[in-house]
Short mmCIF file of C-alpha atoms in Angstrom, two decimals:
data_model
loop_
_atom_site.label_atom_id
_atom_site.label_comp_id
_atom_site.label_asym_id
_atom_site.label_seq_id
_atom_site.Cartn_x
_atom_site.Cartn_y
_atom_site.Cartn_z
CA MET A 238 0.01 -0.10 0.41
CA ASN A 239 2.68 2.52 0.77
CA GLN A 240 5.06 1.08 -1.80
CA LEU A 241 6.23 3.75 -4.83
CA HIS A 242 7.04 2.35 -7.87
CA ALA A 243 8.49 5.43 -10.25
CA PRO A 244 11.14 5.40 -12.80
CA GLN A 245 13.49 7.12 -10.45
CA GLY A 246 12.98 4.61 -7.96
CA ASP A 247 11.27 2.61 -5.57
CA PHE A 248 10.38 4.96 -2.00
CA THR A 249 8.58 4.54 1.15
CA LEU A 250 5.57 6.35 1.30
CA ASN A 251 3.48 7.79 4.12
CA ARG A 252 0.44 10.03 4.60
CA TYR A 253 0.61 12.41 7.51
CA PRO A 254 -0.09 12.10 10.59
CA VAL A 255 0.70 8.55 10.18
CA ARG A 256 -1.58 6.36 11.07
CA ALA A 257 -1.69 2.27 11.83
CA LYS A 258 -3.73 0.61 9.22
CA GLU A 259 -3.31 3.75 6.85
CA THR A 260 -6.39 2.34 4.11
CA LEU A 261 -5.25 5.80 1.53
CA ARG A 262 -2.47 5.50 -0.27
CA ALA A 263 0.22 8.89 -0.59
CA TRP A 264 -0.17 9.38 -3.96
CA ASP A 265 -2.36 8.67 -7.68
CA ALA A 266 -2.44 8.35 -10.60
CA ALA A 267 -1.42 11.68 -11.59
CA ASP A 268 1.51 11.49 -9.71
CA GLU A 269 2.88 8.48 -11.39
CA TYR A 270 2.00 10.28 -14.82
CA ILE A 271 4.10 12.84 -13.95
CA LEU A 272 7.19 10.69 -13.13
CA GLN A 273 6.70 8.67 -15.63
CA ASN A 274 6.50 11.92 -18.32
CA ILE A 275 9.53 13.50 -16.91
CA ALA A 276 11.73 9.90 -17.19
CA ASP A 277 10.53 10.19 -20.92
CA ALA A 278 11.79 13.49 -21.43
CA GLN A 279 15.32 13.47 -19.53
CA ALA A 280 15.86 10.00 -21.28
CA SER A 281 15.37 12.68 -24.80
CA GLY A 282 17.64 14.27 -23.62
CA GLU A 283 15.90 16.65 -21.51
CA ALA A 284 17.40 18.88 -18.28
CA PHE A 285 16.26 20.72 -15.88
CA GLN A 286 17.94 23.23 -13.36
CA ASN A 287 14.94 25.11 -11.89
CA VAL A 288 12.48 23.04 -10.24
CA LEU A 289 8.94 24.01 -8.27
CA ILE A 290 6.33 21.63 -8.04
CA ILE A 291 2.92 22.65 -5.53
CA ASN A 292 0.69 21.57 -4.65
CA ASP A 293 1.85 17.91 -3.64
CA SER A 294 -0.14 16.67 -0.77
CA CYS A 295 2.06 13.98 0.37
CA GLY A 296 5.89 14.25 -1.00
CA ALA A 297 5.02 11.97 -3.84
CA LEU A 298 6.70 13.91 -5.99
CA ALA A 299 9.06 15.79 -3.87
CA THR A 300 10.85 12.25 -2.71
CA ALA A 301 10.75 11.05 -6.06
CA LEU A 302 12.99 13.82 -7.36
CA ALA A 303 14.71 15.11 -5.04
CA PRO A 304 17.44 14.67 -6.71
CA MET A 305 16.86 17.96 -8.80
CA ARG A 306 16.72 19.73 -5.69
CA PRO A 307 13.24 21.15 -6.54
CA VAL A 308 11.82 24.50 -5.11
CA ILE A 309 8.54 22.60 -3.40
CA MET A 310 4.92 25.08 -2.19
CA SER A 311 2.23 24.61 -0.86
CA ASP A 312 -0.50 25.79 1.40
CA SER A 313 -1.23 22.90 3.58
CA PHE A 314 1.46 22.70 6.97
CA VAL A 315 -0.33 19.04 7.18
CA SER A 316 1.68 18.68 3.06
CA HIS A 317 5.26 20.17 4.32
CA GLN A 318 5.46 17.41 7.48
CA ALA A 319 4.43 15.11 4.92
CA ILE A 320 7.27 16.02 2.54
CA ARG A 321 9.69 16.75 5.26
CA HIS A 322 8.54 13.05 6.84
CA ASN A 323 8.91 10.71 2.57
CA LEU A 324 12.53 13.28 2.45
CA GLN A 325 13.94 12.27 5.32
CA SER A 326 12.54 7.90 5.15
CA ASN A 327 13.36 7.34 2.36
CA TRP A 328 17.18 9.93 1.64
CA PRO A 329 18.71 9.09 4.86
CA GLU A 330 21.20 11.08 3.18
CA LYS A 331 19.62 14.71 3.55
CA VAL A 332 19.45 16.04 0.25
CA PRO A 333 17.93 20.05 0.23
CA LEU A 334 14.45 21.33 1.15
CA HIS A 335 13.85 23.77 -0.39
CA LEU A 336 9.82 24.00 1.28
CA THR A 337 7.86 27.47 1.17
CA ASP A 338 3.36 28.49 1.32
CA CYS A 339 1.99 30.29 -1.51
CA LEU A 340 1.98 33.47 0.12
CA GLN A 341 5.84 33.27 -0.52
CA SER A 342 7.80 34.21 -3.55
CA PRO A 343 10.51 30.62 -4.15
CA ALA A 344 12.70 32.97 -6.46
CA GLU A 345 14.42 33.35 -3.18
CA TYR A 346 15.71 29.85 -4.09
CA PHE A 347 16.59 30.07 -7.34
CA PRO A 348 20.51 31.16 -7.78
CA ALA A 349 19.38 33.37 -9.66
CA THR A 350 16.41 36.13 -10.75
CA GLU A 351 17.12 36.79 -13.42
CA ALA A 352 17.06 32.85 -14.74
CA PRO A 353 13.10 31.49 -14.02
CA ALA A 354 12.46 28.38 -13.44
CA ASP A 355 12.04 25.59 -16.67
CA LEU A 356 9.97 23.04 -15.11
CA VAL A 357 7.52 24.01 -13.09
CA ILE A 358 5.12 20.82 -11.28
CA LEU A 359 1.38 21.61 -10.59
CA LYS A 360 -0.88 19.13 -9.22
CA ILE A 361 -4.33 20.26 -9.47
CA THR A 362 -6.67 20.47 -6.66
CA LYS A 363 -10.79 21.20 -6.16
CA SER A 364 -10.37 25.48 -5.58
CA LEU A 365 -10.59 26.83 -9.29
CA ALA A 366 -10.08 30.25 -6.82
CA GLN A 367 -6.50 28.43 -5.93
CA LEU A 368 -5.78 27.52 -9.18
CA GLU A 369 -6.18 31.25 -9.87
CA ASP A 370 -3.90 32.21 -7.03
CA GLN A 371 -1.26 30.66 -8.46
CA LEU A 372 -0.96 30.85 -11.96
CA HIS A 373 -0.72 34.16 -11.23
CA ARG A 374 2.10 33.85 -8.77
CA LEU A 375 3.76 32.26 -11.03
CA ARG A 376 3.94 33.27 -14.06
CA PRO A 377 6.49 36.23 -13.10
CA LEU A 378 8.79 33.16 -12.28
CA MET A 379 8.25 31.99 -16.16
CA GLY A 380 10.30 32.49 -18.96
CA GLU A 381 9.85 31.61 -22.56
CA ASN A 382 11.39 28.26 -22.16
CA THR A 383 9.97 27.19 -18.75
CA ARG A 384 8.05 23.76 -19.02
CA VAL A 385 5.04 24.03 -17.72
CA LEU A 386 3.20 20.53 -16.48
CA ALA A 387 0.28 19.89 -14.26
CA ALA A 388 -1.56 16.76 -13.62
CA GLY A 389 -5.15 15.46 -11.93
CA MET A 390 -7.05 13.35 -11.72
CA VAL A 391 -10.37 14.14 -14.58
CA LYS A 392 -13.12 14.61 -12.35
CA ALA A 393 -10.85 17.81 -11.31
CA ILE A 394 -10.06 19.09 -15.27
CA HIS A 395 -12.74 20.85 -16.57
CA THR A 396 -12.88 23.43 -19.24
CA SER A 397 -12.87 26.76 -16.73
CA THR A 398 -9.34 24.73 -15.66
CA LEU A 399 -7.82 25.64 -19.22
CA GLU A 400 -9.18 28.66 -19.82
CA LEU A 401 -7.72 30.36 -16.70
CA PHE A 402 -4.11 28.60 -18.52
CA GLU A 403 -4.68 30.09 -21.27
CA LYS A 404 -6.03 33.21 -19.96
CA ILE A 405 -2.40 33.97 -17.32
CA ILE A 406 -0.60 31.79 -19.12
CA GLY A 407 -0.22 30.31 -22.99
CA PRO A 408 -1.67 28.03 -24.98
CA THR A 409 -2.57 24.83 -23.02
CA HIS A 410 -3.20 21.09 -24.32
CA THR A 411 -4.35 18.31 -22.53
CA SER A 412 -3.07 14.18 -22.70
CA LEU A 413 -5.14 11.47 -22.86
CA ALA A 414 -6.53 9.95 -20.20
CA LYS A 415 -4.66 7.32 -18.53
CA LYS A 416 -5.60 5.82 -15.10
CA LYS A 417 -8.57 8.59 -14.23
CA ALA A 418 -5.63 10.83 -14.78
CA ARG A 419 -4.61 13.55 -17.10
CA LEU A 420 -1.45 15.99 -18.22
CA ILE A 421 -1.86 19.47 -18.61
CA HIS A 422 0.83 21.41 -21.17
CA CYS A 423 0.77 25.18 -21.55
CA GLN A 424 4.01 27.03 -22.96
CA PRO A 425 4.21 30.92 -21.34
CA ASP A 426 3.56 33.70 -23.85
CA LEU A 427 5.32 36.29 -22.35
CA SER A 428 3.02 38.66 -24.18
CA LEU A 429 0.18 37.84 -22.53
CA SER A 430 -1.62 41.12 -20.20
CA PRO A 431 -3.66 38.97 -17.93
CA ALA A 432 -5.89 40.98 -15.73
CA PRO A 433 -4.70 41.78 -11.62
CA ASN A 434 -5.04 39.34 -9.28
CA PRO A 435 -7.88 39.33 -7.73
CA PHE A 436 -7.12 37.57 -4.05
CA PRO A 437 -7.34 38.82 -1.55
CA LYS A 438 -10.93 39.01 -2.10
CA ALA A 439 -13.22 40.99 0.13
CA LEU A 440 -16.14 39.90 1.93
CA PRO A 441 -17.95 42.66 3.46
CA LEU A 442 -20.45 41.66 6.42
CA PRO A 443 -22.30 45.01 7.13
CA GLU A 444 -24.77 42.61 9.13
CA HIS A 445 -22.25 41.88 11.27
CA ARG A 446 -20.09 44.90 11.55
CA LEU A 447 -17.02 43.04 10.00
CA ASP A 448 -14.61 43.73 6.98
CA ILE A 449 -12.78 41.07 5.62
CA ILE A 450 -10.51 39.65 2.98
CA ASN A 451 -10.03 36.67 2.54
CA HIS A 452 -7.40 34.45 0.40
CA ALA A 453 -7.90 31.96 -2.59
CA SER A 454 -7.77 28.75 -0.39
CA VAL A 455 -9.63 29.94 2.05
CA PHE A 456 -13.09 28.05 2.67
CA SER A 457 -16.24 29.82 1.42
CA ARG A 458 -14.30 33.12 0.19
CA ASP A 459 -17.29 34.57 -1.41
CA LYS A 460 -20.41 35.15 0.45
CA LEU A 461 -20.63 33.56 4.59
CA ASP A 462 -21.26 30.13 4.45
CA ILE A 463 -24.71 29.61 6.17
CA GLY A 464 -23.02 26.29 8.96
CA THR A 465 -21.04 30.47 10.46
CA ARG A 466 -23.71 32.25 10.49
CA PHE A 467 -25.94 29.99 12.33
CA PHE A 468 -22.82 29.81 14.46
CA LEU A 469 -21.87 33.52 14.79
CA ASP A 470 -26.23 33.55 15.51
CA ASN A 471 -24.89 31.25 18.58
CA MET A 472 -21.87 32.83 19.66
CA PRO A 473 -22.11 32.60 24.02
CA ALA A 474 -20.86 35.68 25.72
CA SER A 475 -19.63 36.69 29.09
CA ASP A 476 -16.86 39.22 30.95
CA ALA A 477 -14.49 36.30 32.59
CA PRO A 478 -11.00 36.55 31.62
CA LYS A 479 -10.63 33.62 29.26
CA GLN A 480 -8.28 31.84 26.94
CA ILE A 481 -10.09 30.79 24.09
CA ILE A 482 -9.44 28.52 20.73
CA ASP A 483 -10.78 29.50 16.94
CA LEU A 484 -9.85 25.54 15.87
CA GLY A 485 -9.91 25.43 12.25
CA CYS A 486 -10.00 29.33 11.72
CA GLY A 487 -10.27 29.82 8.48
CA ASN A 488 -10.54 33.63 7.86
CA GLY A 489 -11.19 34.19 11.52
CA LEU A 490 -14.45 34.83 11.57
CA LEU A 491 -15.55 33.30 15.15
CA GLY A 492 -12.61 33.98 16.95
CA ILE A 493 -13.78 37.37 15.91
CA ALA A 494 -17.10 37.29 16.94
CA ALA A 495 -15.75 34.95 20.17
CA ALA A 496 -13.58 38.54 21.09
CA GLY A 497 -16.60 40.93 20.57
CA SER A 498 -18.25 39.10 22.73
CA HIS A 499 -16.09 38.33 25.72
CA PRO A 500 -14.06 41.04 26.21
CA ASN A 501 -12.25 40.34 28.45
CA ALA A 502 -10.60 36.80 26.86
CA THR A 503 -7.62 36.07 24.74
CA LEU A 504 -7.53 34.68 21.39
CA THR A 505 -6.03 31.89 19.52
CA MET A 506 -6.32 31.06 16.18
CA VAL A 507 -4.76 27.91 14.25
CA ASP A 508 -4.99 26.24 10.96
CA GLU A 509 -2.72 23.33 9.20
CA SER A 510 -3.73 26.89 5.94
CA PHE A 511 -1.09 29.49 5.88
CA MET A 512 -3.55 31.42 3.86
CA ALA A 513 -6.31 30.64 6.30
CA VAL A 514 -3.95 32.20 9.05
CA ALA A 515 -2.56 35.35 7.53
CA SER A 516 -6.59 35.61 6.76
CA ALA A 517 -7.41 35.20 10.11
CA GLU A 518 -4.75 37.44 11.25
CA ARG A 519 -5.53 40.34 8.45
CA ASN A 520 -9.06 40.34 9.98
CA PHE A 521 -8.45 39.73 13.50
CA THR A 522 -6.75 43.48 13.34
CA PHE A 523 -8.54 44.99 11.40
CA ASN A 524 -11.84 44.44 12.83
CA HIS A 525 -9.92 44.42 16.36
CA PRO A 526 -7.54 46.59 16.80
CA ASP A 527 -7.36 47.33 20.50
CA ARG A 528 -7.35 43.33 20.90
CA THR A 529 -4.26 41.29 20.38
CA ALA A 530 -4.35 37.81 20.04
CA HIS A 531 -2.25 34.47 18.77
CA PHE A 532 -1.99 32.99 15.21
CA GLN A 533 -0.61 29.64 14.43
CA VAL A 534 -0.18 27.01 12.30
CA THR A 535 -0.23 23.49 12.66
CA ASP A 536 -1.94 20.58 12.44
CA CYS A 537 -5.40 20.39 14.62
CA LEU A 538 -3.92 20.93 18.23
CA THR A 539 -0.29 20.55 17.56
CA GLY A 540 1.52 22.55 19.87
CA ILE A 541 -0.83 24.18 22.02
CA ALA A 542 -0.11 23.67 26.04
CA ASP A 543 -2.31 20.42 27.84
CA ASN A 544 -4.94 22.27 29.57
CA SER A 545 -4.64 25.96 28.26
CA ALA A 546 -8.47 26.73 27.65
CA ASP A 547 -10.68 27.43 28.82
CA LEU A 548 -13.52 27.67 25.34
CA ILE A 549 -12.95 26.24 21.94
CA LEU A 550 -14.67 26.52 18.45
CA ASN A 551 -14.93 24.45 16.13
CA ASN A 552 -16.12 23.86 12.61
CA PRO A 553 -14.85 20.74 11.23
CA PRO A 554 -14.17 19.54 7.77
CA PHE A 555 -14.71 16.69 6.32
CA HIS A 556 -11.89 16.88 3.89
CA GLN A 557 -8.56 17.67 3.32
CA GLN A 558 -7.15 18.23 0.36
CA ASN A 559 -8.82 14.95 -2.25
CA THR A 560 -9.51 13.05 0.84
CA ILE A 561 -13.34 13.23 3.10
CA GLY A 562 -14.18 11.24 6.07
CA ASP A 563 -14.07 12.05 9.59
CA PHE A 564 -11.02 11.91 10.58
CA ILE A 565 -9.90 15.55 10.97
CA ALA A 566 -12.91 15.94 12.74
CA VAL A 567 -11.76 13.02 15.27
CA GLN A 568 -8.69 14.41 14.60
CA MET A 569 -9.86 17.68 15.55
CA PHE A 570 -12.06 16.71 19.41
CA LYS A 571 -9.34 14.46 20.92
CA ASP A 572 -7.14 17.43 20.59
CA ALA A 573 -9.70 19.43 22.05
CA LYS A 574 -10.18 17.31 24.85
CA ARG A 575 -6.20 17.40 25.30
CA THR A 576 -6.49 20.54 25.91
CA LEU A 577 -9.23 22.43 27.94
CA LYS A 578 -8.10 22.91 31.10
CA THR A 579 -10.71 20.77 33.59
CA GLY A 580 -14.72 22.41 32.72
CA GLY A 581 -13.57 24.46 30.07
CA GLU A 582 -15.47 23.59 26.98
CA LEU A 583 -15.92 22.51 23.36
CA LEU A 584 -18.99 23.89 20.89
CA VAL A 585 -19.24 22.54 17.11
CA ILE A 586 -20.86 22.30 14.41
CA GLY A 587 -21.81 19.76 11.73
CA ASN A 588 -24.57 19.10 9.55
CA ARG A 589 -26.99 16.64 11.71
CA HIS A 590 -26.77 14.39 9.60
CA LEU A 591 -22.34 13.73 10.22
CA GLY A 592 -23.55 12.41 13.66
CA TYR A 593 -21.16 14.41 15.48
CA HIS A 594 -22.93 13.73 19.19
CA VAL A 595 -21.58 10.28 19.01
CA THR A 596 -17.79 10.67 18.81
CA LEU A 597 -18.46 13.26 21.53
CA LYS A 598 -20.21 11.82 24.18
CA ARG A 599 -17.52 8.99 23.98
CA LEU A 600 -14.51 11.85 24.18
CA PHE A 601 -16.15 13.61 26.20
CA GLY A 602 -18.79 11.34 28.78
CA ASN A 603 -21.50 14.63 27.30
CA CYS A 604 -22.55 16.32 25.31
CA THR A 605 -25.74 18.29 24.49
CA THR A 606 -27.74 20.57 21.87
CA GLN A 607 -26.99 23.73 22.43
CA ALA A 608 -28.60 25.44 18.82
CA SER A 609 -30.10 23.55 16.63
CA ASN A 610 -31.81 24.26 12.85
CA LYS A 611 -33.10 21.93 10.18
CA LYS A 612 -29.61 21.33 9.01
CA PHE A 613 -27.50 22.51 11.51
CA VAL A 614 -26.54 21.32 15.20
CA ILE A 615 -24.21 23.32 17.95
CA LEU A 616 -22.80 21.04 20.19
CA ARG A 617 -21.59 21.34 23.57
CA CYS A 618 -19.42 19.34 25.48
CA ILE A 619 -16.89 19.52 28.91
CA LYS A 620 -14.05 18.24 29.95
CA ARG A 621 -13.99 16.37 33.64
#
């Protein structure tokens, strides 16, 4: 299950966090298609010096192509950890690791600013907005001879996907599908004058007296999702000094609202997305200029002290990259129990059909309904 056989070699790859009896692979057919295409290009005499890899979810590309010393860009903290783990496991001689997030330019890792990337490898994610933002950020790094190789599963590649490449980078064509994966080849056209990058985008919320901006990968960046709206309408209030954590903070709306209803609280906002935490930090600072808060990019509550929080707010995601399931929510609930003080509270919002109350009652020994409507339920647990 965890052995990748590629033209570049055989590699042992794990998802992160590493779990016993993992049933999901750390790579997909699009990764295999990319690696075969690059091996074929090298066999025909092509050579690449400045290599950039974007959205490598678990490090399959970074590990297999490690001798090329690529620069690796990802918005996901979990992906960063998986890449580090798999590189260390497969290359004990410690090949150089140039790892950055999607808000930083990778140009500093290349030998000279006038030497653009000559190979850009991009995995297509589900988010069209994230792709648009990434293509805008990549364009200044490309020369007319830069080879742009993108790939994804067929279900993630649409006409709108190809139109973005055409509009921002240049002429684009696709390969035949192979094992339900497809390659996208794009030739940079330096004469193009694409419209400016539209991200980050403003999201005014006058009904809540808030001014919000969202980076491209933030969930529900164009409107206030109905689950968050319901949570905001049922936010608890207290004058007591409290340590409050917005777990999986996204753009920070729940933490910002909690700061308003808890005037003496200290807020901490955590998320595994660098763009989400950057959005949350900007939004909190703008809407509460007289308050301070802590912001951390991490996996669930990794690095947050045990028994340190009075209240944790959580709107858990039900997917990680393209993988759908409740495993992230369960890990968040476990971390919340560890992090709460005795008597501390966890408030969780979710769709009614997800059945979070079963897991929460098993973990905490108690779970009550704070509020509910036809679609959502806010659950309350107390650490005994």
